[in-house]
Tab-separated table of C-alpha atoms and ligand atoms in Angstrom:
chain	number	residue	atom	x	y	z
A	217	MET	CA	-28.241	2.264	-14.632
A	218	LEU	CA	-27.347	5.510	-12.971
A	219	ASP	CA	-26.322	8.496	-14.917
A	220	ARG	CA	-23.402	10.544	-13.735
A	221	ARG	CA	-25.479	13.205	-11.999
A	222	ARG	CA	-27.409	10.653	-10.002
A	223	LEU	CA	-24.210	8.928	-9.051
A	224	LEU	CA	-22.809	12.191	-7.757
A	225	THR	CA	-25.866	12.835	-5.611
A	226	LEU	CA	-25.862	9.232	-4.459
A	227	GLY	CA	-22.957	10.140	-2.220
A	228	GLY	CA	-24.966	12.637	-0.215
A	229	ILE	CA	-28.021	10.430	0.104
A	230	THR	CA	-26.040	7.440	1.245
A	231	ALA	CA	-23.920	9.403	3.664
A	232	GLY	CA	-27.018	10.705	5.389
A	233	SER	CA	-28.813	7.391	5.469
A	234	VAL	CA	-26.262	5.019	6.880
A	235	ALA	CA	-26.243	4.882	10.671
A	236	GLY	CA	-23.028	5.080	12.606
A	237	GLY	CA	-20.957	5.857	9.554
A	238	MET	CA	-20.045	2.170	9.356
A	239	LEU	CA	-20.787	1.753	5.699
A	240	LEU	CA	-18.710	4.022	3.589
A	241	LEU	CA	-19.185	5.388	0.154
A	242	PRO	CA	-17.335	4.605	-2.969
A	243	PRO	CA	-15.721	7.614	-4.535
A	244	ALA	CA	-18.325	9.542	-6.420
A	245	PRO	CA	-16.671	9.787	-9.788
A	246	THR	CA	-16.100	13.364	-10.818
A	247	PRO	CA	-14.589	14.505	-14.083
A	248	ALA	CA	-11.222	14.809	-12.326
A	249	ALA	CA	-11.462	11.298	-10.947
A	250	THR	CA	-12.687	9.379	-13.959
A	251	PRO	CA	-9.602	9.119	-16.102
A	252	GLY	CA	-11.023	6.103	-17.890
A	253	ILE	CA	-13.263	8.594	-19.650
A	254	ALA	CA	-10.888	11.520	-20.043
A	255	GLY	CA	-8.843	11.183	-23.191
A	256	ASP	CA	-5.510	12.440	-21.945
A	257	GLU	CA	-5.510	10.194	-18.903
A	258	ALA	CA	-6.627	7.237	-20.961
A	259	GLN	CA	-3.521	7.555	-23.092
A	260	HIS	CA	-1.401	7.433	-19.980
A	261	GLY	CA	-2.636	4.138	-18.693
A	262	HIS	CA	-6.051	5.024	-17.254
A	263	ARG	CA	-4.601	5.811	-13.897
A	264	GLN	CA	-6.541	7.886	-11.450
A	265	THR	CA	-5.099	11.051	-10.111
A	266	ALA	CA	-6.833	13.124	-7.504
A	267	GLY	CA	-8.145	16.638	-7.906
A	268	LYS	CA	-6.192	19.852	-8.144
A	269	ARG	CA	-3.815	20.524	-5.294
A	270	ARG	CA	-4.427	23.503	-3.088
A	271	THR	CA	-1.120	25.047	-2.228
A	272	ARG	CA	-0.749	26.322	1.284
A	273	PRO	CA	1.622	29.210	0.852
A	274	GLY	CA	4.657	29.099	3.109
A	275	THR	CA	4.218	25.476	4.167
A	276	GLN	CA	6.118	23.765	1.374
A	277	PHE	CA	9.406	22.121	2.344
A	278	THR	CA	9.523	23.867	5.741
A	279	LYS	CA	9.348	20.791	7.935
A	280	ARG	CA	11.891	18.006	7.859
A	281	MET	CA	10.611	14.574	6.947
A	282	PRO	CA	10.884	12.264	9.953
A	283	VAL	CA	11.857	8.618	9.636
A	284	PRO	CA	9.444	6.435	11.604
A	285	ARG	CA	11.060	5.156	14.792
A	286	GLU	CA	12.220	1.538	14.744
A	287	LEU	CA	11.053	-0.561	17.642
A	288	THR	CA	13.560	-2.557	19.688
A	289	PRO	CA	12.366	-6.079	20.426
A	290	THR	CA	12.532	-8.014	23.604
A	291	THR	CA	13.731	-11.452	22.599
A	292	ARG	CA	12.597	-14.793	23.926
A	293	ASN	CA	13.457	-18.251	22.579
A	294	GLY	CA	14.658	-16.901	19.258
A	295	THR	CA	11.464	-14.870	18.713
A	296	ASP	CA	11.544	-11.083	18.558
A	297	CYS	CA	8.651	-9.803	20.680
A	298	TYR	CA	7.026	-6.400	20.500
A	299	ARG	CA	4.076	-4.659	22.157
A	300	ILE	CA	2.158	-2.050	20.212
A	301	PRO	CA	-0.809	-0.181	21.683
A	302	ILE	CA	-3.408	0.995	19.168
A	303	GLN	CA	-4.572	4.335	20.422
A	304	GLN	CA	-5.749	7.825	19.632
A	305	ALA	CA	-3.020	10.425	19.667
A	306	GLU	CA	-2.414	13.960	18.501
A	307	HIS	CA	-0.409	14.740	15.416
A	308	ALA	CA	0.174	18.269	14.141
A	309	PHE	CA	-0.029	18.317	10.346
A	310	VAL	CA	-0.058	22.100	10.592
A	311	PRO	CA	2.345	23.507	13.205
A	312	GLY	CA	0.510	24.440	16.410
A	313	GLN	CA	-2.728	22.751	15.301
A	314	PRO	CA	-2.801	19.220	16.699
A	315	SER	CA	-5.259	16.805	15.105
A	316	VAL	CA	-6.638	13.658	16.711
A	317	VAL	CA	-5.554	10.584	14.763
A	318	ARG	CA	-5.588	6.804	15.235
A	319	THR	CA	-2.138	5.380	15.734
A	320	TYR	CA	0.118	2.471	16.409
A	321	ALA	CA	2.045	3.435	19.565
A	322	GLY	CA	1.158	7.103	19.247
A	323	GLN	CA	2.876	7.602	15.888
A	324	PHE	CA	0.907	8.724	12.835
A	325	VAL	CA	3.146	6.503	10.718
A	326	GLY	CA	3.464	3.578	13.116
A	327	PRO	CA	6.803	2.366	14.425
A	328	THR	CA	8.836	0.352	11.942
A	329	ILE	CA	9.409	-3.320	12.652
A	330	ARG	CA	12.725	-4.642	11.299
A	331	ALA	CA	12.457	-8.390	10.924
A	332	LYS	CA	14.929	-10.958	9.591
A	333	THR	CA	14.178	-13.821	7.276
A	334	GLY	CA	13.835	-17.030	9.289
A	335	ARG	CA	13.482	-15.277	12.630
A	336	PRO	CA	9.914	-15.171	13.966
A	337	VAL	CA	8.272	-12.051	15.319
A	338	LYS	CA	5.441	-11.877	17.809
A	339	ILE	CA	3.584	-8.585	18.198
A	340	THR	CA	1.061	-8.049	20.970
A	341	PHE	CA	-1.375	-5.388	19.817
A	342	THR	CA	-3.696	-3.818	22.387
A	343	ASN	CA	-6.806	-2.024	21.163
A	344	ASN	CA	-7.248	1.168	23.163
A	345	LEU	CA	-9.646	2.639	20.610
A	346	ALA	CA	-13.403	2.872	21.104
A	347	GLY	CA	-14.141	0.695	18.076
A	348	PRO	CA	-12.975	-2.546	16.496
A	349	THR	CA	-9.628	-2.922	14.805
A	350	ASN	CA	-7.292	-5.705	13.755
A	351	VAL	CA	-3.928	-5.953	12.049
A	352	HIS	CA	-2.957	-7.333	8.666
A	353	LEU	CA	0.657	-7.743	7.613
A	354	HIS	CA	0.405	-6.736	3.967
A	355	GLY	CA	2.669	-8.941	1.845
A	356	GLY	CA	3.364	-11.346	4.696
A	357	HIS	CA	3.322	-15.122	4.379
A	358	VAL	CA	1.638	-15.755	7.688
A	359	PRO	CA	-0.624	-18.400	9.237
A	360	GLN	CA	-4.320	-17.752	8.859
A	361	SER	CA	-4.792	-17.068	12.567
A	362	SER	CA	-2.404	-14.098	12.350
A	363	ASP	CA	-3.560	-12.705	9.016
A	364	GLY	CA	-6.045	-10.168	10.362
A	365	TYR	CA	-9.154	-11.684	8.842
A	366	PRO	CA	-11.802	-8.920	8.537
A	367	THR	CA	-14.162	-10.449	11.094
A	368	ASP	CA	-11.328	-11.598	13.360
A	369	ILE	CA	-11.064	-8.401	15.346
A	370	ILE	CA	-9.390	-7.097	18.474
A	371	ALA	CA	-12.297	-5.811	20.558
A	372	PRO	CA	-11.799	-2.531	22.411
A	373	GLY	CA	-9.889	-3.052	25.627
A	374	THR	CA	-8.406	-6.390	24.583
A	375	SER	CA	-5.053	-7.574	23.235
A	376	ARG	CA	-4.018	-10.096	20.685
A	377	ASP	CA	-0.750	-11.738	19.667
A	378	TYR	CA	0.123	-11.915	16.000
A	379	HIS	CA	2.792	-14.416	14.951
A	380	TYR	CA	4.855	-13.673	11.883
A	381	PRO	CA	7.266	-16.452	10.845
A	382	ASN	CA	9.189	-14.317	8.302
A	383	SER	CA	9.626	-17.386	6.119
A	384	GLN	CA	10.156	-15.195	3.090
A	385	GLN	CA	12.913	-13.151	1.527
A	386	GLY	CA	13.713	-9.550	2.343
A	387	ALA	CA	10.930	-7.135	1.362
A	388	THR	CA	9.199	-3.893	2.260
A	389	LEU	CA	5.920	-4.902	3.873
A	390	TRP	CA	3.491	-2.836	5.882
A	391	TYR	CA	0.916	-3.436	8.558
A	392	HIS	CA	-2.502	-1.863	8.659
A	393	ASP	CA	-6.045	-2.217	9.942
A	394	HIS	CA	-8.358	-4.701	8.203
A	395	ALA	CA	-11.512	-4.678	10.377
A	396	HIS	CA	-14.536	-5.259	8.180
A	397	HIS	CA	-16.257	-2.059	6.942
A	398	VAL	CA	-13.995	0.269	8.965
A	399	GLU	CA	-10.605	-0.521	7.404
A	400	ALA	CA	-10.679	2.463	5.050
A	401	GLU	CA	-11.419	4.968	7.792
A	402	ASN	CA	-9.011	3.371	10.254
A	403	VAL	CA	-6.145	3.337	7.782
A	404	TYR	CA	-6.928	6.854	6.582
A	405	LEU	CA	-6.865	8.108	10.184
A	406	GLY	CA	-3.414	6.644	10.751
A	407	LEU	CA	-3.367	2.873	11.288
A	408	HIS	CA	-0.445	2.143	8.997
A	409	GLY	CA	3.225	1.317	9.557
A	410	PHE	CA	6.243	-0.314	7.920
A	411	TYR	CA	7.405	-3.872	8.462
A	412	ILE	CA	10.707	-4.489	6.743
A	413	ILE	CA	12.234	-7.923	6.331
A	414	ASP	CA	16.010	-8.074	5.898
A	415	ASP	CA	17.879	-11.160	4.819
A	416	GLY	CA	21.515	-12.213	4.679
A	417	ALA	CA	21.732	-12.573	0.918
A	418	GLU	CA	20.396	-9.084	0.482
A	419	ARG	CA	22.841	-7.748	3.046
A	420	ALA	CA	25.740	-9.320	1.117
A	421	LEU	CA	24.852	-7.150	-1.892
A	422	LYS	CA	26.015	-4.076	0.084
A	423	LEU	CA	23.064	-1.899	-0.831
A	424	PRO	CA	22.707	1.248	1.283
A	425	THR	CA	21.759	0.377	4.875
A	426	GLY	CA	21.223	1.956	8.261
A	427	GLU	CA	20.448	5.675	8.132
A	428	TYR	CA	20.766	5.460	4.330
A	429	ASP	CA	17.867	3.000	4.051
A	430	VAL	CA	14.760	5.134	4.517
A	431	PRO	CA	11.104	4.041	4.363
A	432	ILE	CA	8.788	6.764	3.051
A	433	MET	CA	5.035	6.441	3.250
A	434	LEU	CA	3.235	8.646	0.781
A	435	ARG	CA	-0.453	9.319	1.147
A	436	ASP	CA	-3.039	12.002	0.776
A	437	ALA	CA	-5.218	13.806	3.286
A	438	LEU	CA	-7.984	16.347	3.684
A	439	LEU	CA	-7.040	18.884	6.352
A	440	ASP	CA	-9.703	21.352	7.407
A	441	GLU	CA	-9.031	24.990	8.277
A	442	ASN	CA	-8.030	23.933	11.820
A	443	GLY	CA	-5.431	21.509	10.497
A	444	THR	CA	-7.612	18.559	11.484
A	445	LEU	CA	-7.394	15.372	9.449
A	446	VAL	CA	-10.897	14.777	8.123
A	447	TYR	CA	-12.067	11.488	6.688
A	448	THR	CA	-13.693	12.076	3.355
A	449	VAL	CA	-14.851	9.366	0.999
A	450	HIS	CA	-14.336	11.680	-1.961
A	451	PRO	CA	-10.663	11.234	-2.824
A	452	PRO	CA	-10.461	14.387	-4.971
A	453	GLU	CA	-10.956	16.325	-1.727
A	454	ARG	CA	-7.760	14.826	-0.330
A	455	THR	CA	-5.568	17.518	-1.758
A	456	THR	CA	-2.738	17.492	0.774
A	457	ILE	CA	0.174	15.095	0.260
A	458	LEU	CA	2.023	13.677	3.255
A	459	ALA	CA	5.460	12.048	3.281
A	460	ASN	CA	5.881	10.117	6.538
A	461	GLY	CA	3.006	12.133	7.940
A	462	VAL	CA	4.367	15.593	7.097
A	463	VAL	CA	2.976	17.973	4.482
A	464	THR	CA	5.483	18.317	1.584
A	465	PRO	CA	8.614	18.168	3.775
A	466	HIS	CA	12.290	18.439	2.978
A	467	PHE	CA	14.812	15.735	3.752
A	468	PRO	CA	18.529	16.502	4.142
A	469	VAL	CA	20.781	13.978	2.416
A	470	ALA	CA	24.507	13.386	2.055
A	471	ARG	CA	26.348	13.147	-1.286
A	472	ARG	CA	26.053	9.372	-1.572
A	473	LYS	CA	23.575	6.596	-2.396
A	474	TYR	CA	20.353	6.143	-0.456
A	475	ARG	CA	17.782	3.386	-0.576
A	476	PHE	CA	14.233	4.692	-0.331
A	477	ARG	CA	11.333	2.326	0.249
A	478	PHE	CA	8.244	4.077	-1.047
A	479	LEU	CA	4.821	2.869	0.029
A	480	ASN	CA	1.576	4.275	-1.282
A	481	GLY	CA	-0.397	4.291	1.963
A	482	ALA	CA	-3.349	6.241	0.526
A	483	THR	CA	-6.606	4.313	0.627
A	484	GLU	CA	-7.381	5.167	-2.992
A	485	ARG	CA	-4.905	6.988	-5.133
A	486	VAL	CA	-2.157	6.565	-7.670
A	487	PHE	CA	1.095	8.463	-7.343
A	488	ARG	CA	3.056	9.175	-10.490
A	489	LEU	CA	6.513	10.096	-9.240
A	490	LYS	CA	9.354	11.927	-10.964
A	491	LEU	CA	12.603	13.245	-9.540
A	492	GLY	CA	13.394	16.460	-11.352
A	493	GLY	CA	14.726	15.135	-14.635
A	494	ALA	CA	16.848	12.491	-12.916
A	495	ASP	CA	16.488	8.751	-12.913
A	496	MET	CA	15.767	6.713	-9.845
A	497	ILE	CA	17.223	3.216	-9.857
A	498	GLN	CA	14.529	0.715	-8.990
A	499	ILE	CA	15.880	-2.284	-7.096
A	500	GLY	CA	12.740	-3.827	-5.642
A	501	SER	CA	8.973	-3.998	-5.676
A	502	ASP	CA	6.287	-5.340	-3.317
A	503	GLY	CA	7.848	-8.724	-2.596
A	504	GLY	CA	11.562	-7.910	-2.610
A	505	LEU	CA	14.454	-7.344	-4.973
A	506	LEU	CA	14.244	-7.301	-8.748
A	507	PRO	CA	16.610	-9.534	-10.758
A	508	ALA	CA	18.552	-6.422	-11.782
A	509	PRO	CA	18.363	-2.677	-11.161
A	510	VAL	CA	16.178	-0.675	-13.568
A	511	PRO	CA	16.506	3.079	-14.206
A	512	ARG	CA	13.129	4.762	-13.906
A	513	SER	CA	12.265	8.290	-14.969
A	514	GLU	CA	8.682	7.960	-13.747
A	515	ILE	CA	7.164	5.503	-11.302
A	516	GLU	CA	3.481	4.808	-10.860
A	517	LEU	CA	2.431	3.538	-7.484
A	518	GLY	CA	-1.160	2.485	-6.812
A	519	SER	CA	-2.682	2.168	-3.358
A	520	ALA	CA	-0.701	-0.358	-1.244
A	521	GLU	CA	2.052	-0.860	-3.835
A	522	ARG	CA	5.707	-0.453	-2.826
A	523	VAL	CA	8.808	0.354	-4.776
A	524	ASP	CA	12.416	0.317	-3.555
A	525	VAL	CA	14.739	2.734	-5.319
A	526	VAL	CA	18.316	3.903	-4.974
A	527	ILE	CA	19.068	7.575	-5.572
A	528	ASP	CA	22.709	8.567	-5.909
A	529	PHE	CA	23.171	12.108	-4.639
A	530	SER	CA	26.960	12.054	-5.197
A	531	ARG	CA	26.270	13.487	-8.657
A	532	TYR	CA	25.052	16.730	-7.109
A	533	PRO	CA	27.031	19.448	-5.354
A	534	VAL	CA	26.196	20.390	-1.787
A	535	GLY	CA	23.365	22.921	-1.927
A	536	THR	CA	21.402	21.090	-4.613
A	537	GLN	CA	17.674	20.681	-4.054
A	538	LEU	CA	15.820	17.911	-5.854
A	539	VAL	CA	12.042	17.839	-5.768
A	540	LEU	CA	10.159	14.575	-5.936
A	541	GLN	CA	7.043	15.422	-7.929
A	542	ASP	CA	3.711	13.738	-8.260
A	543	VAL	CA	1.617	14.642	-11.273
A	544	THR	CA	-0.495	16.792	-8.900
A	545	GLY	CA	2.451	18.708	-7.451
A	546	PRO	CA	5.507	18.402	-5.218
A	547	VAL	CA	5.744	15.611	-2.673
A	548	LEU	CA	9.098	16.040	-0.994
A	549	ARG	CA	12.384	17.882	-1.494
A	550	PHE	CA	15.788	16.268	-1.056
A	551	ASP	CA	18.404	18.803	0.072
A	552	VAL	CA	22.011	17.785	-0.533
A	553	THR	CA	23.715	19.157	2.568
A	554	ARG	CA	27.017	17.342	3.159
A	555	ASN	CA	29.666	14.961	1.906
A	556	ALA	CA	29.862	11.371	3.119
A	557	ASP	CA	31.740	8.156	2.452
A	558	ASP	CA	29.827	5.616	0.464
A	559	PRO	CA	30.819	1.965	0.736
A	560	SER	CA	27.436	0.894	-0.680
A	561	ARG	CA	26.915	-0.535	-4.153
A	562	VAL	CA	24.143	-1.331	-6.588
A	563	PRO	CA	25.286	-4.606	-8.157
A	564	ASP	CA	24.280	-5.386	-11.747
A	565	THR	CA	22.595	-8.550	-10.536
A	566	LEU	CA	20.316	-8.479	-7.514
A	567	ARG	CA	18.215	-11.618	-7.019
A	568	PRO	CA	16.669	-13.978	-9.537
A	569	LEU	CA	12.905	-14.356	-9.430
A	570	PRO	CA	11.672	-17.737	-8.201
A	571	PRO	CA	10.840	-20.235	-10.941
A	572	MET	CA	7.259	-20.457	-12.117
A	573	PRO	CA	6.098	-24.050	-12.548
A	574	PRO	CA	3.386	-24.752	-15.128
A	575	ALA	CA	0.027	-23.489	-13.909
A	576	THR	CA	-2.671	-26.099	-13.469
A	577	VAL	CA	-5.705	-23.870	-12.884
A	578	GLU	CA	-6.925	-20.685	-14.549
A	579	ARG	CA	-9.440	-18.351	-12.969
A	580	VAL	CA	-11.048	-14.992	-13.591
A	581	VAL	CA	-11.397	-12.336	-10.894
A	582	ALA	CA	-13.712	-9.541	-12.046
A	583	MET	CA	-14.134	-6.494	-9.823
A	584	ARG	CA	-16.956	-3.980	-10.115
A	585	PHE	CA	-19.576	-2.030	-8.214
A	586	ASP	CA	-23.295	-2.649	-8.234
A	587	LEU	CA	-24.638	0.906	-8.169
A	588	SER	CA	-28.264	0.043	-8.874
A	589	GLY	CA	-29.485	0.214	-5.271
A	590	PRO	CA	-29.486	2.892	-2.576
A	591	ALA	CA	-26.030	1.861	-1.337
A	592	PRO	CA	-23.136	0.826	-3.538
A	593	ILE	CA	-22.128	-2.824	-3.332
A	594	GLY	CA	-18.602	-4.005	-4.110
A	595	LEU	CA	-18.526	-7.210	-6.136
A	596	VAL	CA	-15.940	-9.783	-7.086
A	597	ASN	CA	-17.249	-12.169	-9.728
A	598	ASP	CA	-20.735	-10.750	-9.132
A	599	LYS	CA	-20.720	-11.504	-5.411
A	600	THR	CA	-20.119	-9.283	-2.428
A	601	PHE	CA	-17.865	-10.497	0.393
A	602	ASP	CA	-19.327	-13.184	2.621
A	603	PRO	CA	-17.056	-14.655	5.296
A	604	ASN	CA	-19.141	-17.842	5.184
A	605	ARG	CA	-18.597	-18.453	1.482
A	606	VAL	CA	-15.466	-19.873	-0.101
A	607	ASP	CA	-14.981	-18.593	-3.635
A	608	PHE	CA	-11.822	-20.446	-4.680
A	609	ARG	CA	-10.616	-23.762	-3.299
A	610	ILE	CA	-6.903	-24.017	-4.001
A	611	LYS	CA	-4.526	-26.920	-3.578
A	612	ARG	CA	-1.365	-26.068	-1.729
A	613	GLY	CA	1.737	-26.663	-3.807
A	614	THR	CA	0.074	-25.666	-7.081
A	615	SER	CA	0.513	-22.718	-9.383
A	616	GLU	CA	-2.434	-20.805	-10.822
A	617	ILE	CA	-3.044	-18.114	-13.435
A	618	TRP	CA	-5.657	-15.487	-12.608
A	619	GLU	CA	-7.035	-12.956	-15.001
A	620	ILE	CA	-7.880	-9.839	-13.007
A	621	ARG	CA	-10.540	-7.656	-14.604
A	622	ASN	CA	-11.960	-4.277	-13.806
A	623	ASP	CA	-15.513	-4.343	-15.136
A	624	ASP	CA	-16.370	-0.789	-14.083
A	625	PHE	CA	-16.364	0.490	-17.633
A	626	GLU	CA	-19.278	2.848	-17.321
A	627	PHE	CA	-17.798	5.204	-14.733
A	628	GLY	CA	-14.160	4.343	-15.283
A	629	ILE	CA	-13.609	3.515	-11.607
A	630	PRO	CA	-10.038	2.325	-11.052
A	631	HIS	CA	-9.172	-0.601	-8.788
A	632	THR	CA	-6.017	-2.173	-7.411
A	633	PHE	CA	-5.906	-5.904	-6.817
A	634	HIS	CA	-4.226	-7.534	-3.833
A	635	THR	CA	-3.910	-11.121	-2.676
A	636	HIS	CA	-3.017	-12.137	0.806
A	637	LEU	CA	-0.498	-14.903	1.596
A	638	GLU	CA	1.600	-15.091	-1.596
A	639	GLN	CA	3.346	-12.779	-3.987
A	640	PHE	CA	2.604	-13.206	-7.668
A	641	ARG	CA	4.056	-12.216	-11.001
A	642	VAL	CA	2.345	-10.194	-13.696
A	643	LEU	CA	2.295	-12.167	-16.961
A	644	ASP	CA	0.667	-9.559	-19.150
A	645	ARG	CA	-1.475	-6.440	-19.024
A	646	GLY	CA	-4.178	-5.729	-21.581
A	647	GLY	CA	-2.703	-8.508	-23.745
A	648	ARG	CA	0.674	-6.761	-23.820
A	649	PRO	CA	3.840	-7.404	-21.829
A	650	PRO	CA	3.832	-6.123	-18.248
A	651	THR	CA	4.956	-2.540	-17.673
A	652	LEU	CA	7.916	-1.565	-15.521
A	653	ASN	CA	5.406	-0.862	-12.752
A	654	ASP	CA	4.423	-4.545	-12.815
A	655	ALA	CA	7.960	-5.899	-12.458
A	656	GLY	CA	9.182	-8.360	-9.866
A	657	ARG	CA	7.381	-10.086	-7.043
A	658	LYS	CA	4.071	-8.289	-6.596
A	659	ASP	CA	1.175	-8.548	-4.191
A	660	THR	CA	-0.761	-5.526	-5.447
A	661	VAL	CA	-1.368	-4.308	-8.996
A	662	PHE	CA	-3.308	-1.526	-10.604
A	663	VAL	CA	-6.207	-2.677	-12.784
A	664	ALA	CA	-7.851	-0.239	-15.174
A	665	PRO	CA	-11.230	-0.833	-16.823
A	666	GLY	CA	-10.819	-2.864	-19.979
A	667	GLU	CA	-7.184	-3.717	-19.250
A	668	PRO	CA	-7.156	-7.228	-17.770
A	669	VAL	CA	-4.024	-8.176	-15.883
A	670	ARG	CA	-2.974	-11.818	-15.886
A	671	ILE	CA	-0.963	-12.953	-12.897
A	672	GLN	CA	0.585	-16.231	-11.814
A	673	ILE	CA	0.685	-17.309	-8.168
A	674	ASN	CA	2.387	-20.243	-6.472
A	675	PHE	CA	0.646	-21.442	-3.335
A	676	THR	CA	3.587	-22.633	-1.322
A	677	GLU	CA	2.704	-22.699	2.328
A	678	HIS	CA	-0.041	-22.266	4.931
A	679	LEU	CA	-3.565	-23.629	4.752
A	680	GLY	CA	-6.888	-21.940	5.388
A	681	LYS	CA	-8.954	-18.972	4.358
A	682	TYR	CA	-7.331	-15.871	2.964
A	683	LEU	CA	-8.608	-12.850	1.122
A	684	TYR	CA	-8.049	-11.320	-2.250
A	685	HIS	CA	-9.604	-7.939	-2.860
A	686	CYS	CA	-9.535	-4.489	-4.300
A	687	HIS	CA	-7.034	-2.429	-2.291
A	688	TYR	CA	-8.910	0.785	-2.770
A	689	MET	CA	-9.971	0.431	0.824
A	690	GLU	CA	-13.300	2.202	0.429
A	691	HIS	CA	-14.054	-0.512	-2.132
A	692	SER	CA	-13.059	-3.448	0.088
A	693	ALA	CA	-15.031	-1.794	2.903
A	694	HIS	CA	-18.043	-2.107	0.592
A	695	GLY	CA	-17.435	-5.809	0.090
A	696	MET	CA	-15.170	-5.913	-2.984
A	697	MET	CA	-13.385	-8.956	-1.584
A	698	GLY	CA	-13.297	-12.678	-2.265
A	699	GLN	CA	-12.099	-15.586	-0.210
A	700	MET	CA	-9.881	-18.518	-1.077
A	701	ASP	CA	-9.397	-21.655	0.974
A	702	ILE	CA	-5.966	-23.253	0.632
A	703	VAL	CA	-6.329	-26.979	1.177
A	704	GLU	CA	-3.991	-29.966	1.379
B	852	LIG	CU1	-3.214	-4.401	2.520
B	852	LIG	CU2	-6.138	-7.275	2.561
B	852	LIG	O1	-4.701	-5.801	2.589
B	853	LIG	CU1	-11.746	-1.003	-6.198
């Protein structure tokens, strides 16, 4: 096996030897990025945090955080239709220094789609990039043909319709690139956007809506001295934090309740969020509302996880500034600037979780890297992704228990686990009850070495081949994916 020094140099060798930059590296573990080994981190749940933040003097909290534009559909036969070009565009992370990024409709955080339960959406995506792309609706219950299978790409210069039935309850979903081997780079360079499903029952709860319901994509970035977004496969180099595409912005708020939908859109990172000393009230996770609101003093969010929270600013006088902090530094500042009426509520009861029937099948999903060769290989149950191989054959209508393992003990490499098609529930973590971060309907969970996470999934609808994989996208790009076939 490799020792640490060789593993560190492996990065350089591989980077120079792979043509076209198509195959990407795993993160070379550095002391800062191997919390499984560092004692202090280990005590705090083995979660990875990136390297030290470089502060850019004078840039903190100067820009206002934008809210990604919502697209207006054209409607035909009860289907909401949208057109989204996928194109290069310029985005200035540093004022006056535009950087070329890859975008949905020219926006670094793509336009938000607001869908309604039971009302289908059709999106026509056109690939105006030079390379392949495709689109996956993360958390969506969608037919196989619209799931953005890694080899099912939109070739440059062509368009494709994706059909989303929205046959699921309200939830904060997102859409992103999933083209095989290039998904990490494409997403890092900007191919990510929100897709929010609203439903009537949720509306009846009178949670904050409209301008008081704000999606916030958090992610990291490496900006060079020209303010250019640079793709690096070494996450500790991604020392800049973006909230909706802006470096540590401020966001003016009224003295009332807001709903914030946080998404970790970083390709490999964990955010550990705190709001001054104040609690945030968690109301939802990946797949929609929790049964009841939960006060949270700290929230951990792994790559691709979402959390919906309510923050009540009526407790603070106008002029108050509240900083949302990650363990590596500030993320965003809320500035209380005005009074406002607040007809919204956070009811004591939100939405019960769906019943879990007895599981009939148990499986193990073990993720790890094979680092013995010249290029790292991502493995699930000892096999790298092969679109022609079915790993799990699953009967529709059944419920299964999966034990998700991270077998990368040696270098303490963290992983997150994601399944397409269905949300699941976390049964236990490391033999103990799930943490608050595991609550509710999930489609992505953090998995630390030596801390197996057992989940239960109901396969309710749709047939065909779907993925499950590590959602550290540099890892899935290296093949850390498996395939299930849902059959009648
Ligand atoms: Cu968010 Cu298979 O992806
Ligand atoms: Cu991984």
